[in-house]
């Protein structure tokens, strides 16, 4: 099965994003290092739940909601799954301080990446989401991302070099 939205990391920020996205689509799947947390949130929002590999294999927009210091290990684990995919997908990272190029290196490929800096009010549609898309994210993929995140609040494009400063201001 293919899901429009997949999320690895169902904690505070990931959960807030999932709540916003659940107002746009029910084609979502969640995973977390604590499977019960992913299962509980998935049940609340009408999403499926599974392993990191299942989410990585089947999500068109794969949101990476793990803490920056855990990102490398998680991406290392799903590298073979991402490399085996034949369909188009976008990695969406919300890890503070990790640039798009670092995410690509950790993931093991020149994948399309959208880097976001959200704040927790996205859960109730009152958030601010700063975003920057890598050069290989198509216009259709950006539009799909914006539609998916439409209920989160304000979505503002920003040069990647300004993301950390912008997050400090919008936080």
Short mmCIF file of C-alpha atoms in Angstrom, two decimals:
data_model
loop_
_atom_site.label_atom_id
_atom_site.label_comp_id
_atom_site.label_asym_id
_atom_site.label_seq_id
_atom_site.Cartn_x
_atom_site.Cartn_y
_atom_site.Cartn_z
CA UNK A 1 0.00 0.00 0.00
CA UNK A 2 1.18 3.53 -0.70
CA UNK A 3 0.64 6.33 1.80
CA UNK A 4 0.71 10.02 1.03
CA UNK A 5 2.11 10.79 4.49
CA UNK A 6 4.57 8.79 6.53
CA UNK A 7 6.19 9.78 9.80
CA UNK A 8 9.10 8.23 11.62
CA UNK A 9 9.14 9.72 15.12
CA UNK A 10 5.76 10.27 16.74
CA UNK A 11 6.88 12.45 19.66
CA UNK A 12 5.88 16.03 20.42
CA UNK A 13 6.78 17.70 17.12
CA UNK A 14 6.06 14.66 14.96
CA UNK A 15 2.72 14.24 16.71
CA UNK A 16 1.86 17.89 16.11
CA UNK A 17 2.64 17.50 12.39
CA UNK A 18 0.61 14.27 12.22
CA UNK A 19 -2.39 16.00 13.83
CA UNK A 20 -2.26 18.78 11.23
CA UNK A 21 -1.82 16.40 8.29
CA UNK A 22 -4.65 14.16 9.50
CA UNK A 23 -7.04 16.99 8.61
CA UNK A 24 -5.89 16.77 5.00
CA UNK A 25 -5.46 13.03 4.40
CA UNK A 26 -6.14 9.70 6.08
CA UNK A 27 -3.55 7.99 3.86
CA UNK A 28 -0.89 8.11 6.56
CA UNK A 29 1.36 5.71 8.45
CA UNK A 30 3.34 6.29 11.64
CA UNK A 31 6.34 4.66 13.29
CA UNK A 32 8.29 5.37 16.45
CA UNK A 33 11.06 3.77 18.52
CA UNK A 34 8.21 3.25 21.01
CA UNK A 35 5.74 1.22 18.88
CA UNK A 36 2.91 1.75 21.37
CA UNK A 37 3.19 5.53 21.01
CA UNK A 38 2.91 5.25 17.21
CA UNK A 39 0.01 2.82 17.51
CA UNK A 40 -1.87 5.07 19.96
CA UNK A 41 -1.40 8.21 17.85
CA UNK A 42 -2.29 6.33 14.65
CA UNK A 43 -5.49 5.07 16.26
CA UNK A 44 -6.41 8.58 17.39
CA UNK A 45 -5.83 10.07 13.93
CA UNK A 46 -7.10 7.26 11.68
CA UNK A 47 -3.66 6.37 10.33
CA UNK A 48 -1.89 3.04 9.99
CA UNK A 49 1.22 2.21 12.00
CA UNK A 50 4.25 0.07 11.31
CA UNK A 51 8.01 -0.17 11.44
CA UNK A 52 10.46 2.46 10.22
CA UNK A 53 11.15 0.26 7.20
CA UNK A 54 7.45 -0.04 6.33
CA UNK A 55 7.00 3.71 6.58
CA UNK A 56 10.15 4.34 4.51
CA UNK A 57 9.02 1.88 1.85
CA UNK A 58 5.49 3.14 1.38
CA UNK A 59 5.32 6.93 1.96
CA UNK A 60 5.30 9.54 -0.79
CA UNK A 61 6.23 12.24 1.75
CA UNK A 62 8.45 10.66 4.39
CA UNK A 63 8.62 12.95 7.43
CA UNK A 64 11.65 12.42 9.64
CA UNK A 65 10.63 13.39 13.15
CA UNK A 66 13.56 12.07 15.15
CA UNK A 67 15.93 14.18 17.21
CA UNK A 68 19.02 15.42 15.34
CA UNK A 69 21.46 13.24 17.31
CA UNK A 70 19.42 10.13 16.41
CA UNK A 71 18.94 10.96 12.71
CA UNK A 72 22.14 9.32 11.43
CA UNK A 73 21.42 5.95 13.04
CA UNK A 74 17.78 5.92 11.94
CA UNK A 75 18.66 6.83 8.35
CA UNK A 76 21.45 4.26 8.31
CA UNK A 77 18.87 1.61 9.25
CA UNK A 78 16.46 2.55 6.43
CA UNK A 79 19.12 3.20 3.74
CA UNK A 80 18.54 -0.15 1.97
CA UNK A 81 14.78 0.45 1.95
CA UNK A 82 15.17 3.91 0.41
CA UNK A 83 17.71 2.67 -2.15
CA UNK A 84 15.34 -0.11 -3.28
CA UNK A 85 12.44 2.27 -4.00
CA UNK A 86 11.50 2.70 -7.65
CA UNK A 87 8.86 5.39 -7.12
CA UNK A 88 9.19 9.10 -6.40
CA UNK A 89 9.34 10.17 -2.78
CA UNK A 90 10.43 13.19 -0.77
CA UNK A 91 12.22 13.19 2.58
CA UNK A 92 10.87 15.91 4.86
CA UNK A 93 13.21 16.69 7.74
CA UNK A 94 12.46 18.76 10.79
CA UNK A 95 15.80 18.14 12.53
CA UNK A 96 17.21 21.42 13.76
CA UNK A 97 20.78 22.10 12.70
CA UNK A 98 20.96 19.37 10.03
CA UNK A 99 21.25 20.75 6.50
CA UNK A 100 19.74 19.09 3.45
CA UNK A 101 23.14 17.88 2.30
CA UNK A 102 23.75 16.20 5.67
CA UNK A 103 20.38 14.42 5.47
CA UNK A 104 21.23 13.18 1.97
CA UNK A 105 24.61 11.89 3.12
CA UNK A 106 23.06 10.09 6.08
CA UNK A 107 20.32 8.63 3.85
CA UNK A 108 22.84 7.48 1.27
CA UNK A 109 21.38 9.14 -1.82
CA UNK A 110 20.74 12.38 -3.65
CA UNK A 111 17.08 12.25 -2.65
CA UNK A 112 14.66 15.17 -2.90
CA UNK A 113 14.50 16.79 0.54
CA UNK A 114 12.30 19.46 2.05
CA UNK A 115 13.69 20.89 5.25
CA UNK A 116 11.08 22.32 7.60
CA UNK A 117 11.20 24.22 10.85
CA UNK A 118 7.71 23.96 12.39
CA UNK A 119 6.45 24.98 15.80
CA UNK A 120 4.02 23.00 17.95
CA UNK A 121 0.92 25.15 17.29
CA UNK A 122 0.75 23.34 13.92
CA UNK A 123 -1.24 20.69 15.84
CA UNK A 124 -4.16 23.13 16.07
CA UNK A 125 -3.68 24.87 12.72
CA UNK A 126 -2.02 27.94 14.21
CA UNK A 127 1.61 27.10 13.52
CA UNK A 128 4.39 28.56 11.47
CA UNK A 129 6.26 26.24 9.13
CA UNK A 130 9.39 27.55 7.46
CA UNK A 131 10.49 25.37 4.57
CA UNK A 132 13.20 25.01 1.95
CA UNK A 133 13.12 22.47 -0.88
CA UNK A 134 16.25 21.01 -2.44
CA UNK A 135 16.81 21.70 -6.12
CA UNK A 136 15.55 18.24 -7.14
CA UNK A 137 12.13 18.61 -5.51
CA UNK A 138 9.71 19.15 -8.41
CA UNK A 139 7.16 21.94 -8.43
CA UNK A 140 4.42 19.29 -8.24
CA UNK A 141 6.08 17.79 -5.16
CA UNK A 142 6.30 21.21 -3.48
CA UNK A 143 2.62 21.81 -4.27
CA UNK A 144 1.73 18.39 -2.86
CA UNK A 145 3.68 19.17 0.31
CA UNK A 146 1.94 22.54 0.68
CA UNK A 147 -1.45 20.90 0.21
CA UNK A 148 -0.61 18.17 2.72
CA UNK A 149 0.50 20.75 5.30
CA UNK A 150 -2.29 23.22 4.49
CA UNK A 151 -4.06 22.84 7.84
CA UNK A 152 -0.87 23.39 9.88
CA UNK A 153 -0.95 27.20 9.73
CA UNK A 154 1.33 29.53 7.81
CA UNK A 155 3.81 27.98 5.37
CA UNK A 156 6.72 30.23 4.45
CA UNK A 157 9.58 29.48 2.04
CA UNK A 158 12.98 30.50 3.36
CA UNK A 159 16.55 30.13 2.15
CA UNK A 160 18.17 27.21 3.92
CA UNK A 161 20.97 29.39 5.28
CA UNK A 162 18.36 31.34 7.26
CA UNK A 163 16.44 28.35 8.68
CA UNK A 164 18.00 28.29 12.14
CA UNK A 165 17.56 32.05 12.57
CA UNK A 166 14.01 31.85 11.27
CA UNK A 167 13.19 29.01 13.67
CA UNK A 168 14.45 31.10 16.60
CA UNK A 169 12.14 33.93 15.58
CA UNK A 170 9.04 31.81 14.86
CA UNK A 171 9.53 29.54 17.89
#
